[in-house]
mmCIF file of C-alpha atoms in Angstrom:
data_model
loop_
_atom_site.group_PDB
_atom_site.id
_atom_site.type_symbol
_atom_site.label_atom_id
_atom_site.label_comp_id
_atom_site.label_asym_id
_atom_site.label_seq_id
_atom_site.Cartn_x
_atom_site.Cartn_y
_atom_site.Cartn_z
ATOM 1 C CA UNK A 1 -1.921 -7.004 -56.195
ATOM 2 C CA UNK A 2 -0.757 -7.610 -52.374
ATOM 3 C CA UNK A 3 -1.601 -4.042 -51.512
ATOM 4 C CA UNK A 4 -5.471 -4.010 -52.595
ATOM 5 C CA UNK A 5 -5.739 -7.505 -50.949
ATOM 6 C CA UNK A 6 -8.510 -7.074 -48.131
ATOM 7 C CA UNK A 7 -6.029 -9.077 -45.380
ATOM 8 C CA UNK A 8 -3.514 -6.192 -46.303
ATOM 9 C CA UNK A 9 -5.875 -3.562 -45.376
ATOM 10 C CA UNK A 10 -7.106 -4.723 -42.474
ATOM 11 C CA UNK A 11 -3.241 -5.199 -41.087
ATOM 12 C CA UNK A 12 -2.346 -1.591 -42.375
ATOM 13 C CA UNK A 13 -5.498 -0.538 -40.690
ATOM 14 C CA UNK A 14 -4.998 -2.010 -37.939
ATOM 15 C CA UNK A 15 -1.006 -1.235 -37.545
ATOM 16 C CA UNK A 16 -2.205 2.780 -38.139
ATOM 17 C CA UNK A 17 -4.764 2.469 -35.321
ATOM 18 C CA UNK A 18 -1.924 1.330 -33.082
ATOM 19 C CA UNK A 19 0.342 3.268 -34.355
ATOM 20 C CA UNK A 20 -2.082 5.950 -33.245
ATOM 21 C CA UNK A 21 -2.846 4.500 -29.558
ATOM 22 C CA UNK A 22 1.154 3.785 -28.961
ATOM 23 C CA UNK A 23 1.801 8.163 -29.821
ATOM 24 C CA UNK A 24 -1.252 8.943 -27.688
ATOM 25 C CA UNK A 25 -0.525 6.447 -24.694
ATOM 26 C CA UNK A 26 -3.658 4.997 -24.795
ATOM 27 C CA UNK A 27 -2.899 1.168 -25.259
ATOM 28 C CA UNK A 28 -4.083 -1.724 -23.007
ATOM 29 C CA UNK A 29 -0.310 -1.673 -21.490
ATOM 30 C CA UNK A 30 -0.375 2.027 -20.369
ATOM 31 C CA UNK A 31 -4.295 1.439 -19.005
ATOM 32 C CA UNK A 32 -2.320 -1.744 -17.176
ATOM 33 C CA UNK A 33 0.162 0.512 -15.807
ATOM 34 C CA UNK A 34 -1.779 3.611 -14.627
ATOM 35 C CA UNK A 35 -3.931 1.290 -12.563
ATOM 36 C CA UNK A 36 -0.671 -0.263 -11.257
ATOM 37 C CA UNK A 37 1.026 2.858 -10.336
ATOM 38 C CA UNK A 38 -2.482 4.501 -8.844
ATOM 39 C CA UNK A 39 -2.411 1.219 -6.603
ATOM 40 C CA UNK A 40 1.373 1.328 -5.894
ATOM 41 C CA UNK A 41 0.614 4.818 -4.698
ATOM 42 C CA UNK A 42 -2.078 3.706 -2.288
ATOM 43 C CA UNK A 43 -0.186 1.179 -0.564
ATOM 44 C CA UNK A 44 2.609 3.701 0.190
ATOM 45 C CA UNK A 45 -0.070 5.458 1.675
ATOM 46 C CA UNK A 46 -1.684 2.802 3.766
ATOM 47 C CA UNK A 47 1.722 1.610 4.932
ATOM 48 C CA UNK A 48 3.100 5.442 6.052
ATOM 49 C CA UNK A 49 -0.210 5.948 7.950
ATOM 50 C CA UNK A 50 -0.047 2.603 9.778
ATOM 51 C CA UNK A 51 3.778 2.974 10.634
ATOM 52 C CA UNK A 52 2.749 6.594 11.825
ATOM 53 C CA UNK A 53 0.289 4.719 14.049
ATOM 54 C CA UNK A 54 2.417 1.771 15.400
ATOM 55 C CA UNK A 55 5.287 5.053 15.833
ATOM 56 C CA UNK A 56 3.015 7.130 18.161
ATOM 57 C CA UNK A 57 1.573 3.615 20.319
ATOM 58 C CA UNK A 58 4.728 2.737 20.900
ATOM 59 C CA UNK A 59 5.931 6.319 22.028
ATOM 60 C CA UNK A 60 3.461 6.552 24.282
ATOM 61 C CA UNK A 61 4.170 3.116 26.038
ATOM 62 C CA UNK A 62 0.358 1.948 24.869
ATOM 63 C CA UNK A 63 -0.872 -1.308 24.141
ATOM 64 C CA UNK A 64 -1.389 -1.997 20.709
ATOM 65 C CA UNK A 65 -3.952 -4.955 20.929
ATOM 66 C CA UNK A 66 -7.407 -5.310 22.853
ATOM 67 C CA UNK A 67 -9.260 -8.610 23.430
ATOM 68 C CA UNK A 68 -10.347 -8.430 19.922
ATOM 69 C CA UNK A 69 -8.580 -8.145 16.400
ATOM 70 C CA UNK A 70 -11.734 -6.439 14.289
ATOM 71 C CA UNK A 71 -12.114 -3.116 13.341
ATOM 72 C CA UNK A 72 -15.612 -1.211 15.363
ATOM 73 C CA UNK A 73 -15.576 -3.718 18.030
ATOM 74 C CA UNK A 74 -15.282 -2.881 21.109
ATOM 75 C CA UNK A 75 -12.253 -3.481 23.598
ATOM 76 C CA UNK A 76 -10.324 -4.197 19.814
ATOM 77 C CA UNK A 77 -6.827 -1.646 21.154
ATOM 78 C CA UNK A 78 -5.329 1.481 20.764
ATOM 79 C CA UNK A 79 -3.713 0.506 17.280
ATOM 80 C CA UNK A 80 -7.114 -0.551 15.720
ATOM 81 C CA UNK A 81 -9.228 2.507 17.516
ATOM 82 C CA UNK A 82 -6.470 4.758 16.082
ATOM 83 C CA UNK A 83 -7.008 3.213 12.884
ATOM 84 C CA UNK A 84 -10.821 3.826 13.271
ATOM 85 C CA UNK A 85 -10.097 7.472 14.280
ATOM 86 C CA UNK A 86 -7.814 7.783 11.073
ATOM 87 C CA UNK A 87 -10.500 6.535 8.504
ATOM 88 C CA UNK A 88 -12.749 9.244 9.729
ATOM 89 C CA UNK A 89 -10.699 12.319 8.605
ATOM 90 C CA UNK A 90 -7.915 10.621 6.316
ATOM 91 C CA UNK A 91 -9.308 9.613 3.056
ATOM 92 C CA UNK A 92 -6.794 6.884 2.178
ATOM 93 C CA UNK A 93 -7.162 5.304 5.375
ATOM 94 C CA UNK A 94 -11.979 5.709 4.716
ATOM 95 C CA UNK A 95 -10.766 3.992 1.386
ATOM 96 C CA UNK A 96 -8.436 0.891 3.146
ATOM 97 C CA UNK A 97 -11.223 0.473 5.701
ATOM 98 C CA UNK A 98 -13.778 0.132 3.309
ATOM 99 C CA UNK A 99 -11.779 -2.488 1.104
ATOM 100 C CA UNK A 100 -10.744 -3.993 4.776
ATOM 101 C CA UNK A 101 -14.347 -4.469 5.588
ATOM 102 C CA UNK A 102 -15.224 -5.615 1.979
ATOM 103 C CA UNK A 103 -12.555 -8.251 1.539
ATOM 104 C CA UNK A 104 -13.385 -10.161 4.916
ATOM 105 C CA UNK A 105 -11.675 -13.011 3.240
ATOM 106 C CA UNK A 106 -8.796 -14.261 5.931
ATOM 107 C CA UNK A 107 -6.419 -14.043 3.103
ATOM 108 C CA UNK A 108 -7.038 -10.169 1.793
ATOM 109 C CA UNK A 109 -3.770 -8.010 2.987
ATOM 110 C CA UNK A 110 -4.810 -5.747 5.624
ATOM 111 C CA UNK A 111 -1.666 -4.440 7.574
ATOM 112 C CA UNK A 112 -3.971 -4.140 10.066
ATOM 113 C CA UNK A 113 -3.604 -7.763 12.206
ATOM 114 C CA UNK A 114 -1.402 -8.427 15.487
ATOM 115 C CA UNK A 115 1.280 -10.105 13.556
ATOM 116 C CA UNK A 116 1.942 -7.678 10.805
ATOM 117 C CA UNK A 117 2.258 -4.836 14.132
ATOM 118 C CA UNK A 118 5.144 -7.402 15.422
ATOM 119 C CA UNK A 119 6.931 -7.040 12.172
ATOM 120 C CA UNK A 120 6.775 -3.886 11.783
ATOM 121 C CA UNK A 121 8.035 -2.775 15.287
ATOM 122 C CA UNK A 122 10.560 -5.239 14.684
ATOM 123 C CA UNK A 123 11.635 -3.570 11.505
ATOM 124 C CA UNK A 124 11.918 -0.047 13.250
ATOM 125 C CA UNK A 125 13.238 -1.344 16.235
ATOM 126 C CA UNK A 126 16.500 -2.821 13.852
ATOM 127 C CA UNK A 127 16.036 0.389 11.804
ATOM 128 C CA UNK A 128 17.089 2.138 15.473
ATOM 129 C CA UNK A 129 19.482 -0.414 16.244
ATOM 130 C CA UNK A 130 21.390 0.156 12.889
ATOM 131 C CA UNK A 131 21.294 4.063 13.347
ATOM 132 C CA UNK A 132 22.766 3.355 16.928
ATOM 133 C CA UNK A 133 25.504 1.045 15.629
ATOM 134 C CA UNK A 134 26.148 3.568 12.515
ATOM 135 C CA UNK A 135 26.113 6.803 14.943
ATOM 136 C CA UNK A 136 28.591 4.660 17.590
ATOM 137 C CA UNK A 137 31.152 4.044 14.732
ATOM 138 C CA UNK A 138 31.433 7.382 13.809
ATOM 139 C CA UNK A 139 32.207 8.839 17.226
ATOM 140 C CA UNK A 140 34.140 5.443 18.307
ATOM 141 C CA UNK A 141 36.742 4.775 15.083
ATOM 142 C CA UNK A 142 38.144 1.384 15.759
#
């Protein structure tokens, strides 16, 4: 009989052991996706802190890059020292540091080189412009 057959029980064996894992969350998928969403959270962090950064250099009419581009060197600019300062207090920015200064591979995303501050400022500076153009419309109808 198909039901005593030793391939039957080990698929109805299996299929209750999943069937277990799928009502408890606790499947490769949900593992997959807890580790995604705990990483999606840490970007959003790394990214608000840094635009905080480039937000308060620019306010303050600083310069944003030194004669060198690496993090604890000297002369390396207000943007990285701020970063430095950050890491010491801030324990999302201790954490993107550390992986900074871990992956020293020239491909690793950092956020933290000379180019990536261009885009950025460029980004908020058309952010302002829009706001400008948006505000203008509404107290100038055409």
């Amino acid at each position: 009989m198909h039901e005593k057959s030793v391939n039957y029980k080990n698929a109805f064996r299996a299929w209750k052991e999943l069937d277990i894992r799928l009502k408890q969350k606790n499947t490769i998928d949900a593992e997959y996706q807890r580790i995604m969403d705990m990483e999606i959270q840490y970007w959003k962090g790394v990214l608000k802190r840094i635009m905080s950064i480039i937000r308060l250099v620019v306010s303050q009419c600083l310069a944003f890059s030194g004669t060198t581009e690496h993090l604890f060197q000297p002369n390396n600019g207000n943007f990285l020292k701020l970063v430095e300062l950050l890491s010491q207090f801030d324990p999302v920015m201790e954490e993107h540091v550390r992986r900074v200064q871990r992956e020293s591979d020239k491909w690793s995303v950092t956020y933290l080189s000379n180019n990536i501050q261009d885009e950025f400022i460029n980004l908020m500076g058309n952010a302002i412009l829009s706001k400008i153009f948006l505000d203008d419309r509404q107290f100038y109808p055409r």
